[in-house]
PDB file of C-alpha atoms in Angstrom:
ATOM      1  CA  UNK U   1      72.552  -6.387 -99.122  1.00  0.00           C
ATOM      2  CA  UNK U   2      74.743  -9.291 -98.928  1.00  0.00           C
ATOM      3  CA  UNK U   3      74.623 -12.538 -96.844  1.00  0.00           C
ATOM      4  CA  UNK U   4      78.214 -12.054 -95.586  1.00  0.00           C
ATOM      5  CA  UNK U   5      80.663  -9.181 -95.707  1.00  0.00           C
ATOM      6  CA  UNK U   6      83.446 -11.699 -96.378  1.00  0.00           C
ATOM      7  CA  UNK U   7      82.685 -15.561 -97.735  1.00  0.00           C
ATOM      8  CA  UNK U   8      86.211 -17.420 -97.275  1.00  0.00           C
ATOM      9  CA  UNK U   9      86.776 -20.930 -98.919  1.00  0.00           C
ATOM     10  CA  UNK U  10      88.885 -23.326 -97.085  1.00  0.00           C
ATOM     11  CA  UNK U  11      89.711 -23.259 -93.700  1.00  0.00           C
ATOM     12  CA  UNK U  12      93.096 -24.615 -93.480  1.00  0.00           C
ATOM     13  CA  UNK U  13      94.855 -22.068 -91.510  1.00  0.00           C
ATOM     14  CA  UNK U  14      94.815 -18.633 -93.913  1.00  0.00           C
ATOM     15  CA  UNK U  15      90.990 -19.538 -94.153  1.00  0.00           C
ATOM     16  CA  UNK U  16      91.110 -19.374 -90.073  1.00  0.00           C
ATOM     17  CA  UNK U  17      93.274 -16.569 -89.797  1.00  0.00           C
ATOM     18  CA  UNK U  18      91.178 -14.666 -92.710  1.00  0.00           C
ATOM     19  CA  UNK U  19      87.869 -15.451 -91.204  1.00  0.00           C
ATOM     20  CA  UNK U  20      88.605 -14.443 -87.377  1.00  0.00           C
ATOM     21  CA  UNK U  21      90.733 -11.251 -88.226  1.00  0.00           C
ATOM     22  CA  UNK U  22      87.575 -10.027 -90.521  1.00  0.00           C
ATOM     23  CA  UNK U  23      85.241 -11.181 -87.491  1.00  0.00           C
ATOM     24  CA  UNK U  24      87.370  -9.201 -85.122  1.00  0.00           C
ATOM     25  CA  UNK U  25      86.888  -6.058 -87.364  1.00  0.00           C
ATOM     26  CA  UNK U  26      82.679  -6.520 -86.589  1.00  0.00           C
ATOM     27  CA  UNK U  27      82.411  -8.190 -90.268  1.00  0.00           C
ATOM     28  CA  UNK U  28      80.070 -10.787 -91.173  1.00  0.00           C
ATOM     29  CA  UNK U  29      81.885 -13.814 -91.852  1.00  0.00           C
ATOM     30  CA  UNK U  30      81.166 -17.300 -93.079  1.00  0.00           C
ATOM     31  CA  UNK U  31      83.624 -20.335 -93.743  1.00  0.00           C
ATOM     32  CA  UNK U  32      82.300 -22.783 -96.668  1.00  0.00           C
ATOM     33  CA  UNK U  33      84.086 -26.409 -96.487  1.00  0.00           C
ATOM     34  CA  UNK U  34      83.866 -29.931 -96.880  1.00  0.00           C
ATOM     35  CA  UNK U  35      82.223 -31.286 -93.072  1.00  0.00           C
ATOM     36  CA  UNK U  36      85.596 -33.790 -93.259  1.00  0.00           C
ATOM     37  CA  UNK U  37      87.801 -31.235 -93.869  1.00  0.00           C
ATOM     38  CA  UNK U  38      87.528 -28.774 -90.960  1.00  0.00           C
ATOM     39  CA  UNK U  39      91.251 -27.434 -90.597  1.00  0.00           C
ATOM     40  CA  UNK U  40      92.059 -27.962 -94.019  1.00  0.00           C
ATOM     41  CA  UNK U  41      94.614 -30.762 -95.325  1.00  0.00           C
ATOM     42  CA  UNK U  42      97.131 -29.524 -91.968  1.00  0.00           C
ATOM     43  CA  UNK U  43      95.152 -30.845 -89.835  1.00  0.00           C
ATOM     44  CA  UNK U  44      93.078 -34.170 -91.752  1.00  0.00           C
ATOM     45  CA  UNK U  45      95.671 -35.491 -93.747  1.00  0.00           C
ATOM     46  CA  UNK U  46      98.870 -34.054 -93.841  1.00  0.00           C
ATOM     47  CA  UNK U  47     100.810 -31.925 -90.859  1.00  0.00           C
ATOM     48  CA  UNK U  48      99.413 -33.343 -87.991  1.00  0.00           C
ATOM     49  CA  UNK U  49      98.406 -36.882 -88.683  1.00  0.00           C
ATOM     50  CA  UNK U  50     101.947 -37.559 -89.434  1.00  0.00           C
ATOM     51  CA  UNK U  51     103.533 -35.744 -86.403  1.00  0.00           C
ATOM     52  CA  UNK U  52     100.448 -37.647 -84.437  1.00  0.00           C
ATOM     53  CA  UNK U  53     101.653 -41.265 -86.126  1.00  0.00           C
ATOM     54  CA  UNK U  54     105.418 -39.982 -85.398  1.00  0.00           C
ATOM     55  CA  UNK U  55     104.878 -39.240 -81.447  1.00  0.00           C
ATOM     56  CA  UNK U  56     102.125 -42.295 -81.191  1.00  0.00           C
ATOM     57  CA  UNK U  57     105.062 -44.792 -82.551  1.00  0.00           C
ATOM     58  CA  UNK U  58     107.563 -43.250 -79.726  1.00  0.00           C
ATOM     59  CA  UNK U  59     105.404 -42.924 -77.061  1.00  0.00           C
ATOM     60  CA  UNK U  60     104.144 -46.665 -77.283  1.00  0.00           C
ATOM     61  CA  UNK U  61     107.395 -47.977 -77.967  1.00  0.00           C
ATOM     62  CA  UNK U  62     109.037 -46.239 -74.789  1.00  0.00           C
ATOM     63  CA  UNK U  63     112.005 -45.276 -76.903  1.00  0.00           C
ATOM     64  CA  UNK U  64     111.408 -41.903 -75.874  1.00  0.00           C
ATOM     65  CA  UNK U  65     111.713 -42.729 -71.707  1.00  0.00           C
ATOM     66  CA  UNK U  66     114.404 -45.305 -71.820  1.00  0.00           C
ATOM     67  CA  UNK U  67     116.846 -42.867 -71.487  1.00  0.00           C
ATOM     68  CA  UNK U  68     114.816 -42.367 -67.598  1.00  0.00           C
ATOM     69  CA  UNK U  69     113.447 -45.955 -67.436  1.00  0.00           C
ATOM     70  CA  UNK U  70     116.019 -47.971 -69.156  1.00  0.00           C
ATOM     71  CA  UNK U  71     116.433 -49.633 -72.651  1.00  0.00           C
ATOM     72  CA  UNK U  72     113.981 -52.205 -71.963  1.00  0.00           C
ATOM     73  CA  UNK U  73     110.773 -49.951 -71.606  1.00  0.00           C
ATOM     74  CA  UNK U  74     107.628 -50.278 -73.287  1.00  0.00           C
ATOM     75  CA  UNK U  75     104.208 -48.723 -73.388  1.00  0.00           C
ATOM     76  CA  UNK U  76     102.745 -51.423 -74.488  1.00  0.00           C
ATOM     77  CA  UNK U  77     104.121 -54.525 -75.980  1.00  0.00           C
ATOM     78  CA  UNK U  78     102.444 -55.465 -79.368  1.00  0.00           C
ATOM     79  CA  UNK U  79     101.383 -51.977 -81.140  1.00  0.00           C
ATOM     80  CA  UNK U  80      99.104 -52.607 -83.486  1.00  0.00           C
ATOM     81  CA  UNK U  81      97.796 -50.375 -86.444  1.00  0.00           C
ATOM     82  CA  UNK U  82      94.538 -49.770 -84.785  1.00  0.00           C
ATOM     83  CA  UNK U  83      96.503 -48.522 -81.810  1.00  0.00           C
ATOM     84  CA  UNK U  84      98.182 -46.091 -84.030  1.00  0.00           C
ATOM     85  CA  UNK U  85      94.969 -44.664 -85.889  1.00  0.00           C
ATOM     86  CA  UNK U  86      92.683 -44.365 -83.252  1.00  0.00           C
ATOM     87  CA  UNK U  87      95.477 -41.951 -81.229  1.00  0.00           C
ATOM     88  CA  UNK U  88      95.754 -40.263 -84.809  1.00  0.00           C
ATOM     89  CA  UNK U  89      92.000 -39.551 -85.077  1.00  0.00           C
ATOM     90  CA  UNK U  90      91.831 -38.573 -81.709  1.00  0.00           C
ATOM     91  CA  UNK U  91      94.112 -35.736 -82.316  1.00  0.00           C
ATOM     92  CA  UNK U  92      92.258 -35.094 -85.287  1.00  0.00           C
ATOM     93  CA  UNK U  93      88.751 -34.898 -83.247  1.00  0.00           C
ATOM     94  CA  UNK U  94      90.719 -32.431 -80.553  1.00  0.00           C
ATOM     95  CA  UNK U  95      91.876 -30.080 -83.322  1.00  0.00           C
ATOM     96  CA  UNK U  96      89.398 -29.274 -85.166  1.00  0.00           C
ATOM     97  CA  UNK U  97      87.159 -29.018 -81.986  1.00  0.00           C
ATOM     98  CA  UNK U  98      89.209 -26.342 -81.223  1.00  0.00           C
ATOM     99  CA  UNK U  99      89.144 -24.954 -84.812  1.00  0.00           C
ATOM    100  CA  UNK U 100      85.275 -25.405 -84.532  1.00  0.00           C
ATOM    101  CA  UNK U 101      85.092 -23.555 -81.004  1.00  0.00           C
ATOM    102  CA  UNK U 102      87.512 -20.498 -82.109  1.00  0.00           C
ATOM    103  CA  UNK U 103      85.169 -19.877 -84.728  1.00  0.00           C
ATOM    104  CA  UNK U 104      82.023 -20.018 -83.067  1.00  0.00           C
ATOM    105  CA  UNK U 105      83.459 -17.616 -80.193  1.00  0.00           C
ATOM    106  CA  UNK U 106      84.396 -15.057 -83.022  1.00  0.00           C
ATOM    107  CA  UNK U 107      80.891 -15.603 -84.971  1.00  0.00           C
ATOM    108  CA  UNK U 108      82.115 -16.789 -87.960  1.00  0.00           C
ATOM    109  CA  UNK U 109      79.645 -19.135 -89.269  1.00  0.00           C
ATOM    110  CA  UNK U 110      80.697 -22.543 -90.995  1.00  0.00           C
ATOM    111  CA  UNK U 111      79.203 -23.229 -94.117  1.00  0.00           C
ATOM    112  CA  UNK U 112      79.027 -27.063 -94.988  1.00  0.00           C
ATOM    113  CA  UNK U 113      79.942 -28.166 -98.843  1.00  0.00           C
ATOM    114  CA  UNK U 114      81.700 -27.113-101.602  1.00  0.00           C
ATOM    115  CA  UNK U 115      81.352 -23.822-102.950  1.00  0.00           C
ATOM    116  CA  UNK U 116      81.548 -22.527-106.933  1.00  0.00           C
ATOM    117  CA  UNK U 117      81.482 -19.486-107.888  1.00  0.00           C
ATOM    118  CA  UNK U 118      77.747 -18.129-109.195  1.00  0.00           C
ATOM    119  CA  UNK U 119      79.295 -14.486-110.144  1.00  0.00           C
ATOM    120  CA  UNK U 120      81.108 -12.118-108.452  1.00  0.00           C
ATOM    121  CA  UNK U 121      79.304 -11.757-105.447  1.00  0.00           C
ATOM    122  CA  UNK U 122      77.552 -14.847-104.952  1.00  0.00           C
ATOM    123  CA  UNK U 123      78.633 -19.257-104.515  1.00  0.00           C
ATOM    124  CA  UNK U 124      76.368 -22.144-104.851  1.00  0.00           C
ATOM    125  CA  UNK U 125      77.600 -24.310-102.022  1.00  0.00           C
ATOM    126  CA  UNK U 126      76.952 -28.333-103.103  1.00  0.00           C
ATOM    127  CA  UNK U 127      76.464 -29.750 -99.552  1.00  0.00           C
ATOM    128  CA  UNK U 128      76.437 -33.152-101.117  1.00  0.00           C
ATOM    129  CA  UNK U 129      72.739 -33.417-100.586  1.00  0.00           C
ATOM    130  CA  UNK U 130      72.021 -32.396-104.987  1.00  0.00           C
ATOM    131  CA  UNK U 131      70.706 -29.225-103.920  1.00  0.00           C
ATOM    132  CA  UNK U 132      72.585 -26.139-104.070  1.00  0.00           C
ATOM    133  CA  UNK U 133      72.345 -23.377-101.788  1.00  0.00           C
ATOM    134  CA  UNK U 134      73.078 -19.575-103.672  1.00  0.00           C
ATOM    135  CA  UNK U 135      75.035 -17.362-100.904  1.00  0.00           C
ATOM    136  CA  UNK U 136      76.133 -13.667-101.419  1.00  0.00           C
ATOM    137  CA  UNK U 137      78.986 -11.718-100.249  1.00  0.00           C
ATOM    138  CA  UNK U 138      80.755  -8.236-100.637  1.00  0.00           C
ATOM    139  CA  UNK U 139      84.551 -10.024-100.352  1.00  0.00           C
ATOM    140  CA  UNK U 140      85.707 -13.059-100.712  1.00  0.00           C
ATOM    141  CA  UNK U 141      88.798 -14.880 -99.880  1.00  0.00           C
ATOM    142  CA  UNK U 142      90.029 -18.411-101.649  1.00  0.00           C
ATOM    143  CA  UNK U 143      91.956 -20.020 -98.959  1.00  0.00           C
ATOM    144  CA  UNK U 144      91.666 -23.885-100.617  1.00  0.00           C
ATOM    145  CA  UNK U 145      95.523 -24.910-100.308  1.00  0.00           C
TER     146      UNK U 145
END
C-alpha cells in the first residue's frame, strides 16, 4: 500500500490542475514543493509579479484615470520602490492563499521540500531541515516547469 495514489512535483499550474483533477476522481493526492514556491515560478517570480509591478506603476501614477480625472492625476506623488514591492507581495500572499485553499477543499495534501526520486514508487522529500522524509506512491506526475 502506498502513501498516495498520485505524488505530483511542482505546483505551478499543471501541478494544480494534476493534483485537483486526480482528487476529484476520489485519489489520494499529495503536492511536494519548496514552502516559497507555492504556485510555482507563475505566481513567485515570473507571470504575476510583473503584471502586479505593471498595474502597481499605473495605478499609482494615475495615468490610467486621467483620461476621467485629467492629465494631472496622481495616486500618490513620490512612488517609491517599497510602494511597488509591498503591492507585489501582497498579490503574491492573495494567490497562493487561494492556491493553498483550492487544495485543501479538494484534499490534496501539500508536501513541504524538495523531492528526489528513491525508486519508482517512492521520493525522499529534503524539507531543508537535513532529514529526509521517504514517501510512496502508485503515480507520479513531474510538474517542476
Amino acid at each position: 500500500m502506498y502513501d498516495y495514489d498520485l505524488l505530483v512535483l511542482g505546483s505551478g499550474p499543471s501541478g494544480q490542475k494534476a493534483a485537483i483533477a486526480a482528487a476529484k476522481l476520489g485519489r489520494r493526492v499529495a503536492i511536494v514543493d519548496r514552502r516559497d514556491m507555492l504556485g510555482g515560478v507563475c505566481i513567485n517570480t515570473g507571470t504575476v509579479p510583473s503584471k502586479t509591478l505593471r498595474e502597481a506603476v499605473l495605478y499609482l501614477t494615475g495615468l490610467s484615470q486621467r483620461d476621467l480625472y485629467g492629465s494631472s492625476y496622481r495616486v500618490k506623488e513620490d512612488i517609491t520602490v517599497a510602494d511597488l514591492a509591498a503591492r507585489t507581495q501582497h498579490v503574491i500572499t492573495r494567490q497562493t492563499d487561494v492556491i493553498r485553499n483550492q487544495l485543501a477543499r479538494n484534499k490534496v495534501s501539500l508536501i513541504t521540500g524538495t523531492g528526489r526520486f528513491a525508486d519508482a514508487h517512492s521520493v525522499w522529500v529534503d524539507a531543508g531541515s537535513g532529514r529526509e522524509t521517504r514517501v510512496s506512491f502508485d503515480k507520479a506526475v513531474i510538474a517542476a516547469g
